[in-house]
Short mmCIF file of C-alpha atoms in Angstrom, two decimals:
data_model
loop_
_atom_site.label_atom_id
_atom_site.label_comp_id
_atom_site.label_asym_id
_atom_site.label_seq_id
_atom_site.Cartn_x
_atom_site.Cartn_y
_atom_site.Cartn_z
CA MET A 1 -133.26 -32.29 47.28
CA SER A 2 -129.60 -33.23 47.78
CA ARG A 3 -126.85 -30.76 47.81
CA ARG A 4 -125.27 -31.66 44.75
CA ALA A 5 -129.03 -30.97 43.08
CA LEU A 6 -129.53 -27.96 44.95
CA THR A 7 -126.06 -26.62 43.62
CA LEU A 8 -126.87 -27.18 39.74
CA LEU A 9 -130.29 -25.31 40.45
CA LEU A 10 -128.91 -22.58 41.62
CA ALA A 11 -126.25 -22.53 39.32
CA GLY A 12 -128.38 -22.40 36.18
CA PHE A 13 -130.72 -20.11 37.48
CA LEU A 14 -127.44 -18.04 38.35
CA VAL A 15 -126.33 -18.45 34.33
CA LEU A 16 -130.42 -17.40 33.32
CA ALA A 17 -130.52 -14.42 35.36
CA LEU A 18 -127.14 -13.52 34.17
CA GLY A 19 -128.32 -14.36 30.61
CA VAL A 20 -131.75 -12.15 30.88
CA ILE A 21 -129.51 -9.32 32.50
CA GLY A 22 -126.80 -9.55 29.43
CA ALA A 23 -129.59 -9.34 27.27
CA PHE A 24 -131.02 -5.95 28.09
CA ARG A 25 -127.97 -4.44 28.21
CA PRO A 26 -127.25 -1.20 26.21
CA VAL A 27 -124.66 -2.41 22.84
CA PRO A 28 -123.03 0.25 20.82
CA TYR A 29 -124.88 -0.90 17.55
CA VAL A 30 -127.48 0.76 15.04
CA VAL A 31 -130.11 -1.11 13.77
CA LEU A 32 -131.17 0.38 9.91
CA SER A 33 -134.37 -0.78 8.50
CA PRO A 34 -136.31 0.29 5.43
CA GLY A 35 -137.80 3.57 5.92
CA PRO A 36 -140.44 6.05 3.80
CA THR A 37 -140.67 5.96 0.43
CA GLU A 38 -141.82 9.27 -1.41
CA ASN A 39 -142.57 9.83 -4.75
CA THR A 40 -140.79 13.13 -5.84
CA ILE A 41 -143.40 13.78 -8.56
CA GLY A 42 -146.58 13.42 -6.01
CA GLU A 43 -147.42 14.63 -2.66
CA VAL A 44 -146.63 14.63 0.80
CA ASP A 45 -149.25 15.39 3.12
CA LYS A 46 -151.66 17.13 0.51
CA LYS A 47 -148.75 19.08 -0.58
CA PRO A 48 -146.32 18.46 -3.87
CA VAL A 49 -143.01 17.20 -3.10
CA ILE A 50 -141.44 19.86 -5.86
CA THR A 51 -143.26 22.80 -6.73
CA ILE A 52 -142.19 25.02 -9.62
CA LYS A 53 -142.99 29.07 -10.17
CA GLY A 54 -142.02 31.39 -12.92
CA ARG A 55 -141.56 28.53 -15.25
CA GLN A 56 -144.14 26.13 -17.87
CA THR A 57 -144.74 22.51 -15.97
CA TYR A 58 -145.97 19.79 -17.74
CA PRO A 59 -147.86 16.68 -16.31
CA THR A 60 -146.60 13.41 -15.12
CA SER A 61 -147.57 9.91 -14.21
CA GLY A 62 -146.02 7.26 -12.66
CA ALA A 63 -143.56 7.53 -9.74
CA LEU A 64 -139.67 8.90 -9.55
CA SER A 65 -139.48 7.81 -5.86
CA LEU A 66 -136.56 8.63 -3.19
CA VAL A 67 -136.01 6.02 -0.58
CA THR A 68 -134.57 6.13 2.55
CA VAL A 69 -133.24 4.32 5.97
CA ALA A 70 -134.22 4.47 9.24
CA TYR A 71 -132.35 4.14 12.25
CA GLN A 72 -132.76 2.70 15.48
CA GLY A 73 -130.68 3.38 18.50
CA GLY A 74 -127.08 5.81 18.90
CA PRO A 75 -125.64 7.41 21.96
CA ALA A 76 -128.50 8.86 23.41
CA ALA A 77 -130.54 5.78 22.79
CA GLN A 78 -128.59 2.44 22.67
CA ILE A 79 -130.28 -0.13 21.67
CA ASP A 80 -130.00 -3.82 23.88
CA LEU A 81 -128.27 -7.08 22.94
CA LEU A 82 -131.37 -8.99 22.06
CA THR A 83 -132.67 -5.91 19.84
CA ALA A 84 -128.89 -6.73 18.04
CA LEU A 85 -129.32 -10.41 17.69
CA ARG A 86 -133.32 -10.12 16.61
CA GLY A 87 -131.36 -7.54 14.05
CA TRP A 88 -128.49 -9.89 12.89
CA LEU A 89 -131.42 -12.84 11.96
CA ASP A 90 -133.69 -10.21 10.12
CA PRO A 91 -132.25 -10.23 6.64
CA THR A 92 -134.60 -6.75 5.89
CA VAL A 93 -132.36 -5.28 8.42
CA ALA A 94 -128.71 -4.06 8.70
CA VAL A 95 -127.08 -3.87 12.14
CA VAL A 96 -123.95 -1.89 11.77
CA PRO A 97 -121.59 -0.56 14.60
CA GLN A 98 -122.78 2.79 16.47
CA GLU A 99 -120.02 4.78 14.76
CA THR A 100 -120.90 4.24 11.46
CA ILE A 101 -123.72 6.70 11.88
CA PHE A 102 -122.74 8.74 15.36
CA ALA A 103 -118.60 9.82 14.62
CA PRO A 104 -117.12 10.19 18.13
CA GLY A 105 -118.08 12.67 20.22
CA ARG A 106 -121.23 13.65 18.42
CA ASN A 107 -124.97 13.16 19.46
CA ALA A 108 -127.96 12.61 17.93
CA GLU A 109 -129.48 16.33 17.60
CA GLU A 110 -125.77 16.98 16.13
CA VAL A 111 -126.35 14.52 13.32
CA GLU A 112 -130.07 15.16 12.35
CA GLU A 113 -128.90 18.87 12.07
CA GLU A 114 -126.10 17.72 9.55
CA ASN A 115 -128.91 15.75 7.81
CA VAL A 116 -131.08 18.70 7.36
CA VAL A 117 -128.15 20.72 6.42
CA GLU A 118 -126.96 18.16 3.54
CA MET A 119 -130.31 17.71 2.31
CA THR A 120 -130.66 21.45 1.69
CA ASN A 121 -127.67 21.57 -0.41
CA SER A 122 -128.82 18.08 -2.06
CA GLN A 123 -131.90 20.02 -3.18
CA ASP A 124 -129.95 22.97 -4.29
CA SER A 125 -126.93 20.30 -6.27
CA ALA A 126 -130.33 18.57 -7.73
CA THR A 127 -131.82 22.10 -9.25
CA ALA A 128 -128.36 22.98 -10.56
CA ALA A 129 -127.82 19.53 -12.19
CA ALA A 130 -131.60 19.50 -13.98
CA LEU A 131 -131.04 23.24 -15.26
CA THR A 132 -127.44 22.22 -16.31
CA GLU A 133 -128.81 19.02 -18.56
CA LEU A 134 -131.80 21.24 -19.51
CA LYS A 135 -128.88 23.83 -20.35
CA ILE A 136 -130.80 26.60 -18.71
CA PRO A 137 -128.26 29.22 -17.16
CA TYR A 138 -127.88 30.28 -13.85
CA THR A 139 -125.49 31.44 -11.10
CA VAL A 140 -123.54 30.34 -8.76
CA GLY A 141 -121.73 32.23 -5.77
CA VAL A 142 -119.88 31.81 -2.21
CA GLY A 143 -122.85 31.34 0.01
CA VAL A 144 -122.05 31.27 4.17
CA LEU A 145 -123.25 27.82 5.64
CA SER A 146 -122.49 28.28 9.24
CA THR A 147 -120.28 30.20 11.59
CA GLU A 148 -118.08 28.39 14.81
CA PRO A 149 -119.29 30.04 17.66
CA GLY A 150 -116.51 31.60 19.76
CA LYS A 151 -114.54 32.78 16.21
CA PRO A 152 -114.17 36.47 14.53
CA ALA A 153 -117.34 35.46 11.84
CA ASP A 154 -120.05 34.64 14.97
CA GLY A 155 -122.27 36.71 15.29
CA LYS A 156 -120.87 39.37 12.52
CA VAL A 157 -121.46 37.01 9.52
CA GLN A 158 -124.84 34.84 9.01
CA LYS A 159 -126.03 32.11 7.58
CA ASP A 160 -127.33 31.99 3.69
CA ASP A 161 -125.06 35.51 3.31
CA GLU A 162 -122.95 35.57 0.03
CA ILE A 163 -119.49 36.19 0.16
CA THR A 164 -118.78 38.64 -2.83
CA SER A 165 -115.57 39.66 -2.17
CA VAL A 166 -112.25 39.69 0.50
CA ASP A 167 -110.53 42.91 0.83
CA GLY A 168 -111.95 44.76 -2.04
CA GLU A 169 -111.26 41.99 -4.27
CA PRO A 170 -114.23 39.87 -6.40
CA THR A 171 -113.92 36.33 -5.11
CA LYS A 172 -115.61 33.09 -7.21
CA ASP A 173 -115.64 30.30 -5.02
CA SER A 174 -115.19 29.10 -1.02
CA GLU A 175 -111.33 28.15 -2.00
CA ALA A 176 -110.54 31.68 -3.33
CA VAL A 177 -112.14 33.32 0.37
CA GLN A 178 -110.13 30.73 2.19
CA LYS A 179 -106.74 31.50 0.24
CA ALA A 180 -107.52 35.08 0.59
CA VAL A 181 -107.98 34.76 4.30
CA LYS A 182 -105.18 32.91 4.99
CA ALA A 183 -103.43 35.64 3.26
CA HIS A 184 -103.20 37.43 6.25
CA LYS A 185 -101.63 36.70 9.81
CA PRO A 186 -103.47 35.67 12.68
CA GLY A 187 -104.53 38.93 14.41
CA GLU A 188 -104.85 41.11 11.05
CA SER A 189 -108.36 42.45 10.12
CA VAL A 190 -110.08 41.49 7.23
CA VAL A 191 -112.77 42.79 5.15
CA LEU A 192 -115.56 40.67 3.77
CA GLY A 193 -117.85 41.85 1.51
CA VAL A 194 -121.44 39.88 1.46
CA VAL A 195 -124.30 40.39 0.25
CA ARG A 196 -127.83 39.79 3.04
CA GLY A 197 -131.46 39.94 1.84
CA GLY A 198 -130.29 41.78 -1.34
CA LYS A 199 -128.22 44.69 0.46
CA LYS A 200 -124.49 44.92 0.33
CA LEU A 201 -122.46 45.39 2.89
CA ASP A 202 -118.71 45.26 4.50
CA VAL A 203 -117.79 43.24 7.69
CA THR A 204 -114.61 43.72 9.23
CA LEU A 205 -113.07 40.43 10.96
CA GLN A 206 -109.91 39.94 12.94
CA THR A 207 -108.59 36.55 11.88
CA VAL A 208 -107.59 34.27 14.50
CA ALA A 209 -105.38 31.05 14.13
CA GLY A 210 -106.59 28.02 13.56
CA PRO A 211 -105.88 24.35 14.80
CA GLN A 212 -103.09 23.87 12.76
CA GLY A 213 -101.59 27.50 12.85
CA GLN A 214 -103.50 28.43 9.62
CA THR A 215 -105.44 31.79 9.81
CA ILE A 216 -109.48 31.84 9.83
CA VAL A 217 -112.28 33.76 10.61
CA GLY A 218 -114.82 30.23 11.52
CA LEU A 219 -116.66 30.28 8.21
CA THR A 220 -118.21 27.05 6.65
CA MET A 221 -119.11 27.71 3.23
CA GLY A 222 -120.89 26.42 0.14
CA PRO A 223 -122.12 27.30 -3.66
CA LYS A 224 -124.68 29.57 -3.38
CA PHE A 225 -127.43 28.99 -6.38
CA THR A 226 -129.16 31.44 -8.01
CA PHE A 227 -131.57 30.31 -10.25
CA PRO A 228 -134.20 31.97 -13.29
CA PHE A 229 -136.93 30.70 -11.58
CA ASP A 230 -138.43 29.31 -7.88
CA VAL A 231 -137.94 25.14 -7.25
CA ASP A 232 -139.31 24.69 -3.62
CA ILE A 233 -138.70 20.51 -2.55
CA SER A 234 -140.70 19.44 0.52
CA VAL A 235 -140.48 16.32 1.62
CA GLY A 236 -141.25 16.47 5.79
CA ASP A 237 -138.87 14.70 8.00
CA VAL A 238 -136.42 13.43 5.32
CA GLY A 239 -132.93 14.36 5.64
CA GLY A 240 -129.51 13.65 4.17
CA PRO A 241 -127.83 13.89 0.38
CA SER A 242 -128.81 10.65 -0.98
CA ALA A 243 -132.24 12.12 -2.95
CA GLY A 244 -130.25 14.22 -5.43
CA LEU A 245 -130.70 11.68 -8.28
CA MET A 246 -134.40 11.34 -7.86
CA PHE A 247 -135.10 15.42 -6.94
CA SER A 248 -133.29 15.84 -10.20
CA LEU A 249 -135.38 13.64 -11.88
CA GLY A 250 -138.10 14.99 -10.86
CA ILE A 251 -137.59 18.79 -11.47
CA LEU A 252 -136.73 17.28 -15.26
CA ASP A 253 -140.08 15.48 -15.74
CA LYS A 254 -142.23 18.83 -14.57
CA LEU A 255 -139.85 21.16 -16.52
CA THR A 256 -140.51 19.08 -19.92
CA PRO A 257 -142.93 17.52 -22.10
CA GLY A 258 -143.93 14.13 -22.37
CA GLU A 259 -143.22 11.66 -19.07
CA LEU A 260 -139.96 10.39 -17.90
CA THR A 261 -141.83 7.11 -16.24
CA GLY A 262 -143.60 5.95 -19.17
CA GLY A 263 -146.62 5.36 -16.30
CA LYS A 264 -144.23 3.27 -14.52
CA LYS A 265 -143.45 2.95 -10.65
CA ILE A 266 -139.36 3.91 -10.34
CA ALA A 267 -137.61 4.44 -7.39
CA GLY A 268 -133.65 4.97 -6.83
CA THR A 269 -130.90 6.64 -4.46
CA GLY A 270 -127.59 8.65 -5.20
CA THR A 271 -126.28 11.63 -4.46
CA ILE A 272 -126.11 14.66 -7.39
CA GLN A 273 -123.06 17.10 -8.21
CA PRO A 274 -124.48 20.24 -9.94
CA THR A 275 -122.64 19.10 -13.18
CA GLY A 276 -124.73 15.45 -12.98
CA GLU A 277 -122.79 13.18 -11.56
CA VAL A 278 -123.88 10.63 -9.19
CA GLY A 279 -122.53 9.40 -5.79
CA ALA A 280 -122.57 6.53 -4.09
CA ILE A 281 -124.89 6.63 -1.00
CA GLY A 282 -125.36 4.02 2.31
CA GLY A 283 -128.38 1.20 3.29
CA ILE A 284 -128.54 0.17 -0.53
CA ALA A 285 -129.66 -3.34 0.36
CA GLN A 286 -132.47 -1.33 3.05
CA LYS A 287 -133.77 1.02 -0.07
CA MET A 288 -134.04 -1.67 -2.45
CA ILE A 289 -136.35 -3.19 -0.23
CA GLY A 290 -138.03 -0.47 0.51
CA ALA A 291 -138.42 0.43 -3.22
CA LYS A 292 -139.98 -3.14 -4.14
CA ASP A 293 -142.42 -2.78 -0.94
CA ALA A 294 -142.97 0.57 -2.87
CA GLY A 295 -144.23 -1.09 -5.84
CA ALA A 296 -141.31 -0.11 -7.72
CA THR A 297 -140.00 -2.56 -10.76
CA ILE A 298 -137.14 -0.35 -11.37
CA PHE A 299 -134.16 0.88 -9.03
CA LEU A 300 -131.77 3.26 -10.51
CA THR A 301 -128.20 2.42 -8.60
CA PRO A 302 -125.29 4.46 -8.26
CA PRO A 303 -122.03 3.38 -10.30
CA GLY A 304 -120.54 2.92 -6.80
CA ASN A 305 -123.48 0.72 -4.96
CA CYS A 306 -123.68 -1.40 -7.71
CA ALA A 307 -121.45 -4.71 -6.54
CA GLU A 308 -123.36 -4.55 -3.25
CA ALA A 309 -126.68 -4.06 -4.86
CA SER A 310 -126.32 -6.71 -6.93
CA GLN A 311 -126.08 -9.35 -4.47
CA ALA A 312 -128.92 -8.05 -2.44
CA VAL A 313 -131.51 -7.15 -5.07
CA PRO A 314 -134.79 -8.41 -4.54
CA ASP A 315 -136.95 -10.34 -7.14
CA GLY A 316 -138.61 -8.69 -9.02
CA LEU A 317 -136.44 -5.03 -9.37
CA ARG A 318 -134.30 -4.59 -12.19
CA LEU A 319 -131.43 -2.53 -11.32
CA VAL A 320 -130.60 0.58 -13.76
CA ARG A 321 -126.76 1.51 -13.02
CA ALA A 322 -127.13 5.92 -13.86
CA ASP A 323 -123.41 7.51 -13.70
CA THR A 324 -124.93 10.64 -14.06
CA LEU A 325 -128.25 12.40 -14.63
CA HIS A 326 -127.83 12.54 -18.63
CA GLN A 327 -127.30 8.43 -18.14
CA ALA A 328 -130.45 8.15 -16.19
CA VAL A 329 -132.34 10.11 -18.24
CA LEU A 330 -131.08 8.23 -21.71
CA ALA A 331 -131.68 4.79 -19.63
CA LEU A 332 -135.44 5.87 -18.66
CA ASP A 333 -136.13 7.06 -22.43
CA ALA A 334 -134.79 3.80 -23.54
CA LEU A 335 -136.95 2.02 -20.75
CA ARG A 336 -140.19 3.76 -21.84
CA THR A 337 -139.58 3.26 -25.78
CA GLY A 338 -137.88 -0.07 -25.93
CA LYS A 339 -134.98 1.53 -27.93
CA GLY A 340 -131.63 2.24 -26.43
CA GLN A 341 -129.51 0.54 -23.97
CA VAL A 342 -130.10 0.19 -20.29
CA PRO A 343 -127.07 0.08 -18.65
CA SER A 344 -127.38 -2.33 -15.55
CA CYS A 345 -125.02 -2.97 -12.45
CA GLU A 346 -124.54 -6.49 -14.18
CA ALA A 347 -122.59 -5.17 -16.78
CA GLY A 348 -120.19 -3.43 -14.35
#
């Protein structure tokens, strides 16, 4: 073999070796794919997704399915370049920058923990929205979601405590609690009236200065709902806030005579506010694929996702725009009876 041929052979081998090594190097991307689809009026692991106690319920049929997105990758388990390339070539998945899912400095455990909190909050908001739609009264207080390690509230205030007053003055929402705490100078004491396990307690905390110099005690708060009957939602290993709309519809279907679906397999997505407004979510393309694969023919879509969804909707899946829970109910009524208008994404 000539020297020139040997040089070309070695160079080719080196390029090939570097290409193989490079293909398996980790890259800061995440692969999103269709995740599990669960029927909110059905069962998961032989247990009803929605269980209502203390209120009459009615039979249901068909499906009102929530849809999810599975991801591969992340700071602790980065995908390699070859996996990313396969994802870019697969029309059923999306490859997105890692920071889309994981904010800088956050690990997989923190993301999972946040998803669990968001799921819990979503279930409470979904129940509140359903009861609002049915004009069933409930009460809302100020609940403790978490405390910041090392701050005054840590160890003295507990998750799920309800804050009822600050320095003896009743409070109606978390903004009122924050305003009352900020009225103190850092280092001064503040007294929180809390309800814990049905017992009223006064908790005295010494305030400190926050990052911007504001007075804080290290609390994360949110609405704490008290409903007139028990609504339990169990979906297994699913997190995040995007199932809110479908939870609300499942609760409504169980609490009202007749069947919302008319026996059809309906899927959808969207966050929900206690007042019924439906919010946009991520991974809409993968969720629609999951819905179609599960046999759904109707897909309830948040207005903020309509444009993207219209560009990627699978054949045989009809998009129905759901601005609010009430609009979603009217749309399902129209689909079932053939009377009334059905809002579409194409119509804006």
